[in-house]
Amino acid sequence: MPEPLVERLLRGLYSAVLYVLVPVTVYHLIWRGFRQAEYFQRWSERYASYADAPQPSTVWLHAVSVGEVNAAAPLIDTLLQQRPDLRLLVTTITPTGSARVTKLWGERVEHVYLPYDLSGAVRRFLDHYRPRLGLIVETELWPNLLFCCRDRGVPVYIVNARLSARSLRGYRLLRPLVGRALRTVRVIAAQSADDGRRFQRLGASSGQVVVTGNLKYDIAVDPQLPAFARTFREGIGPRPVWIAASTHEQEEAAVLGIHRRLRRRWPDLLLLWAPRHPERFRAVAQQAVDAGWRTATRRLTRAPDTGDAVFVIDTLGELMSFYGCADVAFVGGSLQEIGGHNLLEPAAVGTAMVTGPHLHNFSEIARRLERAGGLCIGADADAVGAALAALLGDPQRRAGMAAAAAALVEEGRGAVDRTMTVVYADLP
């Protein structure tokens, strides 16, 4: 069968299934809305229905949520600095990603939600914003989006491209379609050679793939962070501090158990607790209260005092600052099969860190950090707790781990410049 006909058949079948599932998308928004009210808002954007007039041409960057927005931040900052003449549109899918875009750039960029991958919605999105260039961050492989960009002559790059072995397996059923969509992309700027090879196994050609490194290594550290940490420490007094960051619901019992055991040895130990999702803020604070600990939150008290045992960070965009206030960090999403979260943030601010074993989303970074002596990986919650206790009791080892991790971050910088060199030819 001729290739164009195969593509049309696959696209038609895929689109038909998505249109049948439209009621499911509505149900999903309602279900998420009961957990996070922002999901009840801006539905028109999710189906590409816009009240304003079509926009002048833009450079468009898509980052699905907070992690991808943070990863893309150095690239977006560079675009704003080097090409202030460009109109920059940043799309996300989650409300937390949306809030992060607004906090970082305000009105310096335009922002909407990316619509669902319905062919009609995608076409309306492209008609309205008329992108001259598309930059997709990490692993957002939506077939209709990629095919429609090709059909409209919009060059698309996948930047900071990442594809884990697990994600590759997940694309197994859609591989005939996704592989064809992937070949419409101008360049796949991969984080690593392993990621590049997995994109080729999914269907990309070798000529599409270039290794540019991980944008997360170009992470910016707020110059005010040392002053923030100093003021924080003055407020709580001379006591040990650990942080449980980006935790998920199934990890919460483990965090409570670890803190209980650690406080037997350090009765004045303070836990800084930053749940990954805003809908868990209140529940986490209540669990800490139910455990018998005096608990404060960032929104209510701004800072803990000497009597607080737990301080819940129930705000967005401040995690790196609080990493800098802790003696040791546990990075969540790693005790259950989430795949881990950004290990370079605590590394960049000089905080020793511990994770669980599930790190498939950050496998190469974790491997490099562990090899350099900048990361402890626990096999389960008990091992994580033991590693935290060992580090809390050994300031010299903590300092050595922090220095090794920070050095690795510095060594890895440069992905922004390499990515800019790759995409420069298609910048308007």
Short mmCIF file of C-alpha atoms in Angstrom, two decimals:
data_model
loop_
_atom_site.label_atom_id
_atom_site.label_comp_id
_atom_site.label_asym_id
_atom_site.label_seq_id
_atom_site.Cartn_x
_atom_site.Cartn_y
_atom_site.Cartn_z
CA MET A 1 0.00 0.00 0.00
CA PRO A 2 1.44 3.48 -0.86
CA GLU A 3 2.89 5.32 2.14
CA PRO A 4 0.57 8.40 1.84
CA LEU A 5 -2.46 6.10 1.95
CA VAL A 6 -1.12 4.24 5.00
CA GLU A 7 -0.58 7.56 6.76
CA ARG A 8 -4.12 8.76 5.95
CA LEU A 9 -5.63 5.52 7.21
CA LEU A 10 -3.66 5.60 10.46
CA ARG A 11 -4.44 9.28 11.02
CA GLY A 12 -8.11 8.74 10.28
CA LEU A 13 -8.38 5.82 12.71
CA TYR A 14 -6.49 7.70 15.43
CA SER A 15 -8.63 10.83 14.99
CA ALA A 16 -11.86 8.82 14.98
CA VAL A 17 -10.92 7.19 18.29
CA LEU A 18 -10.09 10.59 19.82
CA TYR A 19 -13.44 12.07 18.77
CA VAL A 20 -15.26 9.09 20.28
CA LEU A 21 -13.35 9.78 23.50
CA VAL A 22 -14.27 13.49 23.69
CA PRO A 23 -16.80 12.82 26.50
CA VAL A 24 -13.97 11.20 28.45
CA THR A 25 -11.92 14.42 28.20
CA VAL A 26 -14.86 16.35 29.65
CA TYR A 27 -15.21 13.82 32.47
CA HIS A 28 -11.46 14.07 33.10
CA LEU A 29 -11.63 17.87 33.42
CA ILE A 30 -14.55 17.60 35.84
CA TRP A 31 -12.84 14.90 37.89
CA ARG A 32 -9.61 16.91 38.10
CA GLY A 33 -11.62 20.05 38.85
CA PHE A 34 -12.96 18.57 42.06
CA ARG A 35 -9.35 18.05 43.14
CA GLN A 36 -7.93 21.29 41.69
CA ALA A 37 -10.45 24.03 40.90
CA GLU A 38 -8.37 25.49 38.06
CA TYR A 39 -9.37 22.55 35.89
CA PHE A 40 -12.91 24.00 35.75
CA GLN A 41 -11.53 27.10 34.03
CA ARG A 42 -10.48 27.93 30.44
CA TRP A 43 -12.09 24.91 28.79
CA SER A 44 -12.37 26.83 25.52
CA GLU A 45 -8.57 26.78 25.19
CA ARG A 46 -8.49 23.01 25.53
CA TYR A 47 -10.73 22.73 22.46
CA ALA A 48 -9.09 25.69 20.63
CA SER A 49 -12.09 28.01 20.70
CA TYR A 50 -10.80 31.58 20.91
CA ALA A 51 -12.82 34.77 21.27
CA ASP A 52 -10.11 37.18 20.12
CA ALA A 53 -8.91 37.78 16.57
CA PRO A 54 -6.19 35.60 15.02
CA GLN A 55 -2.75 36.53 16.22
CA PRO A 56 0.32 37.71 14.27
CA SER A 57 2.89 34.99 13.70
CA THR A 58 4.65 33.65 16.77
CA VAL A 59 7.46 31.43 17.93
CA TRP A 60 5.71 28.72 19.91
CA LEU A 61 7.15 26.57 22.70
CA HIS A 62 5.21 23.77 24.41
CA ALA A 63 6.05 22.54 27.92
CA VAL A 64 3.49 20.20 29.41
CA SER A 65 3.78 21.09 33.13
CA VAL A 66 5.96 22.62 35.86
CA GLY A 67 8.96 20.36 35.35
CA GLU A 68 9.13 20.99 31.63
CA VAL A 69 8.57 24.75 32.10
CA ASN A 70 11.46 24.85 34.56
CA ALA A 71 13.63 22.83 32.18
CA ALA A 72 12.82 25.17 29.30
CA ALA A 73 13.26 28.34 31.38
CA PRO A 74 16.94 28.92 30.43
CA LEU A 75 16.05 28.53 26.74
CA ILE A 76 13.06 30.87 26.97
CA ASP A 77 15.14 33.44 28.89
CA THR A 78 17.79 33.28 26.17
CA LEU A 79 15.18 33.75 23.42
CA LEU A 80 13.73 36.75 25.24
CA GLN A 81 17.17 38.25 25.73
CA GLN A 82 18.62 37.63 22.27
CA ARG A 83 15.44 38.14 20.22
CA PRO A 84 13.18 40.62 22.04
CA ASP A 85 11.50 41.31 18.68
CA LEU A 86 9.87 37.88 18.61
CA ARG A 87 6.37 37.17 19.86
CA LEU A 88 6.73 34.10 22.07
CA LEU A 89 3.80 31.80 22.84
CA VAL A 90 4.25 29.22 25.62
CA THR A 91 1.66 26.45 25.94
CA THR A 92 1.16 24.01 28.79
CA ILE A 93 -1.41 21.38 29.68
CA THR A 94 -1.65 21.65 33.48
CA PRO A 95 -2.78 24.60 35.63
CA THR A 96 0.42 24.34 37.69
CA GLY A 97 2.46 24.68 34.50
CA SER A 98 0.31 27.66 33.54
CA ALA A 99 0.90 29.32 36.91
CA ARG A 100 4.63 28.76 36.59
CA VAL A 101 4.72 30.43 33.15
CA THR A 102 2.87 33.44 34.52
CA LYS A 103 5.13 33.71 37.53
CA LEU A 104 8.36 33.46 35.53
CA TRP A 105 7.53 35.72 32.59
CA GLY A 106 4.21 37.48 33.17
CA GLU A 107 3.22 39.45 30.08
CA ARG A 108 6.61 38.99 28.42
CA VAL A 109 5.19 35.83 26.80
CA GLU A 110 1.72 34.81 25.68
CA HIS A 111 0.23 31.72 27.24
CA VAL A 112 -2.67 29.35 26.56
CA TYR A 113 -3.34 25.68 27.14
CA LEU A 114 -2.43 23.41 24.23
CA PRO A 115 -5.66 21.90 22.89
CA TYR A 116 -6.38 18.21 22.90
CA ASP A 117 -4.95 16.36 19.90
CA LEU A 118 -8.22 16.50 17.97
CA SER A 119 -7.50 17.32 14.34
CA GLY A 120 -10.03 20.15 14.22
CA ALA A 121 -8.79 21.69 17.47
CA VAL A 122 -5.17 21.49 16.34
CA ARG A 123 -5.99 23.22 13.06
CA ARG A 124 -7.86 25.99 14.87
CA PHE A 125 -4.90 26.47 17.20
CA LEU A 126 -2.49 26.76 14.27
CA ASP A 127 -4.85 29.07 12.37
CA HIS A 128 -5.19 31.36 15.37
CA TYR A 129 -1.55 31.66 16.49
CA ARG A 130 0.13 31.03 13.12
CA PRO A 131 3.46 29.81 14.56
CA ARG A 132 6.54 30.26 12.42
CA LEU A 133 8.47 27.76 14.53
CA GLY A 134 7.48 25.11 17.08
CA LEU A 135 9.69 23.96 19.97
CA ILE A 136 8.32 20.97 21.86
CA VAL A 137 9.98 20.15 25.18
CA GLU A 138 10.99 16.58 26.08
CA THR A 139 8.42 13.90 25.10
CA GLU A 140 5.16 15.46 23.88
CA LEU A 141 4.55 13.33 20.80
CA TRP A 142 1.01 14.14 19.63
CA PRO A 143 0.50 12.74 16.10
CA ASN A 144 -2.15 15.18 14.87
CA LEU A 145 -0.16 18.12 16.18
CA LEU A 146 3.00 17.00 14.37
CA PHE A 147 1.23 16.10 11.12
CA CYS A 148 -0.73 19.37 11.06
CA CYS A 149 2.44 21.39 11.65
CA ARG A 150 4.04 19.62 8.69
CA ASP A 151 0.96 20.25 6.54
CA ARG A 152 1.10 23.97 7.42
CA GLY A 153 4.83 24.22 6.80
CA VAL A 154 5.66 24.90 10.47
CA PRO A 155 9.16 23.57 11.30
CA VAL A 156 9.06 21.65 14.59
CA TYR A 157 11.96 20.80 16.86
CA ILE A 158 11.83 18.52 19.89
CA VAL A 159 14.21 20.17 22.34
CA ASN A 160 15.64 18.64 25.51
CA ALA A 161 14.24 15.46 23.97
CA ARG A 162 13.93 12.58 26.40
CA LEU A 163 12.55 9.08 25.86
CA SER A 164 12.98 6.48 28.57
CA ALA A 165 12.98 2.77 27.86
CA ARG A 166 9.67 2.56 29.68
CA SER A 167 8.12 5.32 27.55
CA LEU A 168 9.40 3.60 24.41
CA ARG A 169 7.57 0.44 25.44
CA GLY A 170 4.45 2.51 26.12
CA TYR A 171 4.37 3.69 22.50
CA ARG A 172 4.35 0.09 21.25
CA LEU A 173 0.73 0.05 20.02
CA LEU A 174 0.94 3.50 18.42
CA ARG A 175 4.42 3.03 16.99
CA PRO A 176 3.35 2.82 13.31
CA LEU A 177 1.60 6.19 13.64
CA VAL A 178 3.98 7.91 16.07
CA GLY A 179 7.01 6.84 14.05
CA ARG A 180 5.57 8.50 10.94
CA ALA A 181 4.67 11.63 12.92
CA LEU A 182 8.15 11.73 14.39
CA ARG A 183 9.69 11.81 10.92
CA THR A 184 7.91 15.13 10.26
CA VAL A 185 10.08 16.80 12.93
CA ARG A 186 12.97 18.95 11.70
CA VAL A 187 15.44 18.04 14.49
CA ILE A 188 15.29 15.97 17.68
CA ALA A 189 17.72 17.70 20.08
CA ALA A 190 18.28 14.81 22.50
CA GLN A 191 19.44 15.01 26.09
CA SER A 192 21.76 12.03 25.62
CA ALA A 193 22.96 9.49 23.08
CA ASP A 194 20.73 6.85 24.71
CA ASP A 195 17.68 9.09 24.30
CA GLY A 196 18.63 9.67 20.67
CA ARG A 197 18.89 5.94 19.99
CA ARG A 198 15.47 5.33 21.56
CA PHE A 199 13.91 8.02 19.34
CA GLN A 200 15.41 6.23 16.34
CA ARG A 201 13.93 2.94 17.52
CA LEU A 202 10.57 4.70 17.70
CA GLY A 203 10.89 5.76 14.07
CA ALA A 204 13.12 8.83 13.75
CA SER A 205 15.92 8.79 11.21
CA SER A 206 19.54 9.07 12.32
CA GLY A 207 19.84 12.37 10.44
CA GLN A 208 17.13 13.94 12.60
CA VAL A 209 18.88 13.32 15.91
CA VAL A 210 21.55 15.51 17.47
CA VAL A 211 22.71 15.32 21.08
CA THR A 212 22.62 18.77 22.69
CA GLY A 213 22.59 17.82 26.37
CA ASN A 214 20.08 18.49 29.10
CA LEU A 215 18.72 22.02 29.50
CA LYS A 216 18.22 21.33 33.18
CA TYR A 217 21.98 21.64 33.69
CA ASP A 218 21.68 25.31 32.68
CA ILE A 219 19.55 25.89 35.74
CA ALA A 220 19.72 29.42 37.14
CA VAL A 221 20.30 29.89 40.87
CA ASP A 222 18.71 32.99 42.39
CA PRO A 223 21.51 35.24 43.69
CA GLN A 224 19.25 36.07 46.65
CA LEU A 225 19.12 32.44 47.76
CA PRO A 226 21.98 32.63 50.31
CA ALA A 227 20.31 35.61 52.01
CA PHE A 228 16.95 33.77 51.99
CA ALA A 229 18.52 30.68 53.56
CA ARG A 230 20.37 32.74 56.15
CA THR A 231 17.17 34.52 57.23
CA PHE A 232 15.34 31.19 57.33
CA ARG A 233 18.00 29.64 59.56
CA GLU A 234 17.99 32.60 61.91
CA GLY A 235 14.24 32.14 62.38
CA ILE A 236 14.35 28.44 63.31
CA GLY A 237 17.51 28.42 65.40
CA PRO A 238 20.37 25.90 65.37
CA ARG A 239 18.47 22.73 64.49
CA PRO A 240 18.79 20.10 61.75
CA VAL A 241 16.50 20.37 58.70
CA TRP A 242 15.53 17.94 55.97
CA ILE A 243 13.22 18.43 53.02
CA ALA A 244 10.86 15.95 51.37
CA ALA A 245 10.33 17.44 47.91
CA SER A 246 7.91 16.66 45.08
CA THR A 247 6.31 13.80 47.00
CA HIS A 248 3.30 11.88 45.69
CA GLU A 249 0.33 10.56 47.61
CA GLN A 250 1.64 7.02 47.97
CA GLU A 251 4.92 8.35 49.41
CA GLU A 252 3.32 10.38 52.17
CA ALA A 253 3.11 7.56 54.71
CA ALA A 254 6.83 6.86 54.13
CA VAL A 255 7.71 10.53 54.75
CA LEU A 256 5.72 10.52 58.00
CA GLY A 257 7.42 7.30 59.13
CA ILE A 258 10.90 8.56 58.27
CA HIS A 259 10.34 11.84 60.11
CA ARG A 260 9.05 10.00 63.17
CA ARG A 261 12.14 7.78 63.27
CA LEU A 262 14.56 10.65 62.66
CA ARG A 263 13.05 12.74 65.45
CA ARG A 264 13.82 10.00 67.95
CA ARG A 265 17.49 10.81 67.35
CA TRP A 266 17.06 14.53 66.66
CA PRO A 267 14.02 15.67 68.69
CA ASP A 268 14.17 19.20 67.28
CA LEU A 269 14.45 18.08 63.63
CA LEU A 270 12.40 20.17 61.19
CA LEU A 271 10.78 18.68 58.07
CA LEU A 272 10.16 20.93 55.08
CA TRP A 273 7.50 19.16 53.05
CA ALA A 274 6.70 20.12 49.44
CA PRO A 275 4.05 17.87 47.85
CA ARG A 276 4.26 17.59 44.08
CA HIS A 277 0.61 18.48 43.42
CA PRO A 278 -1.32 21.41 44.94
CA GLU A 279 -4.34 19.23 45.70
CA ARG A 280 -2.19 17.41 48.29
CA PHE A 281 -1.13 20.56 50.20
CA ARG A 282 -3.98 20.54 52.70
CA ALA A 283 -4.00 16.75 53.14
CA VAL A 284 -0.28 16.65 53.88
CA ALA A 285 -0.57 19.42 56.48
CA GLN A 286 -3.46 17.59 58.13
CA GLN A 287 -1.51 14.32 58.22
CA ALA A 288 1.36 16.07 59.99
CA VAL A 289 -1.07 17.53 62.55
CA ASP A 290 -2.72 14.13 63.04
CA ALA A 291 0.74 12.67 63.70
CA GLY A 292 1.00 14.98 66.70
CA TRP A 293 3.42 17.52 65.31
CA ARG A 294 3.12 21.27 65.42
CA THR A 295 2.75 22.22 61.77
CA ALA A 296 3.02 25.50 59.88
CA THR A 297 2.51 26.32 56.21
CA ARG A 298 4.14 28.76 53.82
CA ARG A 299 0.86 30.48 52.95
CA LEU A 300 -0.30 31.01 56.53
CA THR A 301 2.87 31.77 58.49
CA ARG A 302 5.45 32.43 55.72
CA ALA A 303 8.18 30.77 57.82
CA PRO A 304 8.41 28.19 60.62
CA ASP A 305 9.56 29.05 64.11
CA THR A 306 11.53 27.17 66.74
CA GLY A 307 8.52 25.14 67.89
CA ASP A 308 7.40 23.77 64.54
CA ALA A 309 8.17 20.16 63.61
CA VAL A 310 6.79 20.31 60.05
CA PHE A 311 6.61 23.18 57.58
CA VAL A 312 4.49 22.54 54.48
CA ILE A 313 5.56 24.44 51.37
CA ASP A 314 2.10 24.98 49.88
CA THR A 315 3.23 27.41 47.18
CA LEU A 316 4.64 27.00 43.69
CA GLY A 317 8.00 28.13 42.33
CA GLU A 318 9.89 28.27 45.64
CA LEU A 319 11.28 24.76 45.87
CA MET A 320 14.87 25.65 44.99
CA SER A 321 14.94 28.33 47.69
CA PHE A 322 13.86 25.81 50.30
CA TYR A 323 16.32 23.20 49.02
CA GLY A 324 18.95 25.77 49.98
CA CYS A 325 17.58 25.86 53.55
CA ALA A 326 17.88 22.10 54.18
CA ASP A 327 20.81 20.00 55.36
CA VAL A 328 19.70 17.05 53.25
CA ALA A 329 16.95 16.46 50.68
CA PHE A 330 14.74 13.56 49.70
CA VAL A 331 13.54 13.95 46.09
CA GLY A 332 10.18 12.26 45.65
CA GLY A 333 8.48 10.48 42.81
CA SER A 334 11.09 7.80 43.43
CA LEU A 335 9.54 5.51 46.06
CA GLN A 336 6.68 4.69 43.71
CA GLU A 337 6.91 4.15 39.98
CA ILE A 338 6.63 7.79 38.98
CA GLY A 339 10.19 7.87 37.68
CA GLY A 340 11.70 10.56 39.89
CA HIS A 341 11.87 14.33 39.69
CA ASN A 342 14.52 16.97 39.05
CA LEU A 343 17.71 16.01 40.87
CA LEU A 344 19.65 18.99 39.55
CA GLU A 345 17.80 21.58 41.63
CA PRO A 346 19.21 20.43 45.01
CA ALA A 347 22.54 19.77 43.29
CA ALA A 348 22.71 23.33 41.97
CA VAL A 349 22.07 24.90 45.38
CA GLY A 350 24.50 22.64 47.23
CA THR A 351 22.25 20.25 49.18
CA ALA A 352 23.10 16.58 49.66
CA MET A 353 20.29 14.34 48.42
CA VAL A 354 18.69 10.93 48.71
CA THR A 355 16.12 9.27 46.43
CA GLY A 356 14.24 6.04 46.12
CA PRO A 357 14.97 3.48 43.38
CA HIS A 358 12.42 4.52 40.72
CA LEU A 359 14.38 6.97 38.58
CA HIS A 360 13.62 6.00 34.99
CA ASN A 361 12.74 9.59 34.03
CA PHE A 362 16.15 10.79 35.20
CA SER A 363 18.19 7.64 34.74
CA GLU A 364 21.25 9.23 33.14
CA ILE A 365 21.37 12.19 35.54
CA ALA A 366 20.96 9.83 38.50
CA ARG A 367 23.67 7.54 37.16
CA ARG A 368 26.10 10.43 36.72
CA LEU A 369 25.33 11.90 40.14
CA GLU A 370 25.71 8.55 41.89
CA ARG A 371 28.97 7.84 40.05
CA ALA A 372 30.30 11.27 41.07
CA GLY A 373 29.40 10.67 44.71
CA GLY A 374 26.64 13.29 44.74
CA LEU A 375 23.58 11.07 45.28
CA CYS A 376 22.41 8.27 47.59
CA ILE A 377 19.79 5.89 46.17
CA GLY A 378 17.78 3.88 48.69
CA ALA A 379 16.18 0.59 47.69
CA ASP A 380 13.02 1.34 49.70
CA ALA A 381 11.63 3.72 52.33
CA ASP A 382 13.68 2.14 55.14
CA ALA A 383 16.88 2.52 53.15
CA VAL A 384 16.02 6.12 52.31
CA GLY A 385 15.45 6.85 56.00
CA ALA A 386 18.76 5.22 56.94
CA ALA A 387 20.60 7.26 54.30
CA LEU A 388 19.01 10.48 55.55
CA ALA A 389 20.01 9.64 59.12
CA ALA A 390 23.58 8.89 58.06
CA LEU A 391 23.88 12.21 56.25
CA LEU A 392 22.27 14.23 59.04
CA GLY A 393 24.87 12.77 61.37
CA ASP A 394 27.87 13.41 59.08
CA PRO A 395 28.32 17.07 58.05
CA GLN A 396 31.61 16.34 56.30
CA ARG A 397 30.05 13.71 54.05
CA ARG A 398 27.13 16.02 53.28
CA ALA A 399 29.53 18.74 52.22
CA GLY A 400 31.46 16.34 49.99
CA MET A 401 28.29 15.10 48.29
CA ALA A 402 27.01 18.64 47.75
CA ALA A 403 30.32 19.75 46.22
CA ALA A 404 30.42 16.74 43.89
CA ALA A 405 26.85 17.33 42.71
CA ALA A 406 27.39 21.05 42.18
CA ALA A 407 30.53 20.34 40.15
CA LEU A 408 28.57 17.96 37.93
CA VAL A 409 25.97 20.67 37.27
CA GLU A 410 28.69 23.11 36.22
CA GLU A 411 30.27 20.50 33.97
CA GLY A 412 26.96 19.83 32.23
CA ARG A 413 26.09 23.43 31.38
CA GLY A 414 25.94 24.53 27.75
CA ALA A 415 22.82 22.80 26.42
CA VAL A 416 21.06 26.14 25.88
CA ASP A 417 23.81 27.42 23.58
CA ARG A 418 23.91 24.14 21.65
CA THR A 419 20.11 24.14 21.29
CA MET A 420 20.07 27.75 20.11
CA THR A 421 22.66 26.87 17.48
CA VAL A 422 20.44 24.02 16.24
CA VAL A 423 17.20 26.04 15.99
CA TYR A 424 18.74 29.34 14.89
CA ALA A 425 18.25 28.68 11.15
CA ASP A 426 14.45 28.55 11.57
CA LEU A 427 14.05 31.54 13.89
CA PRO A 428 12.03 34.19 12.05
#
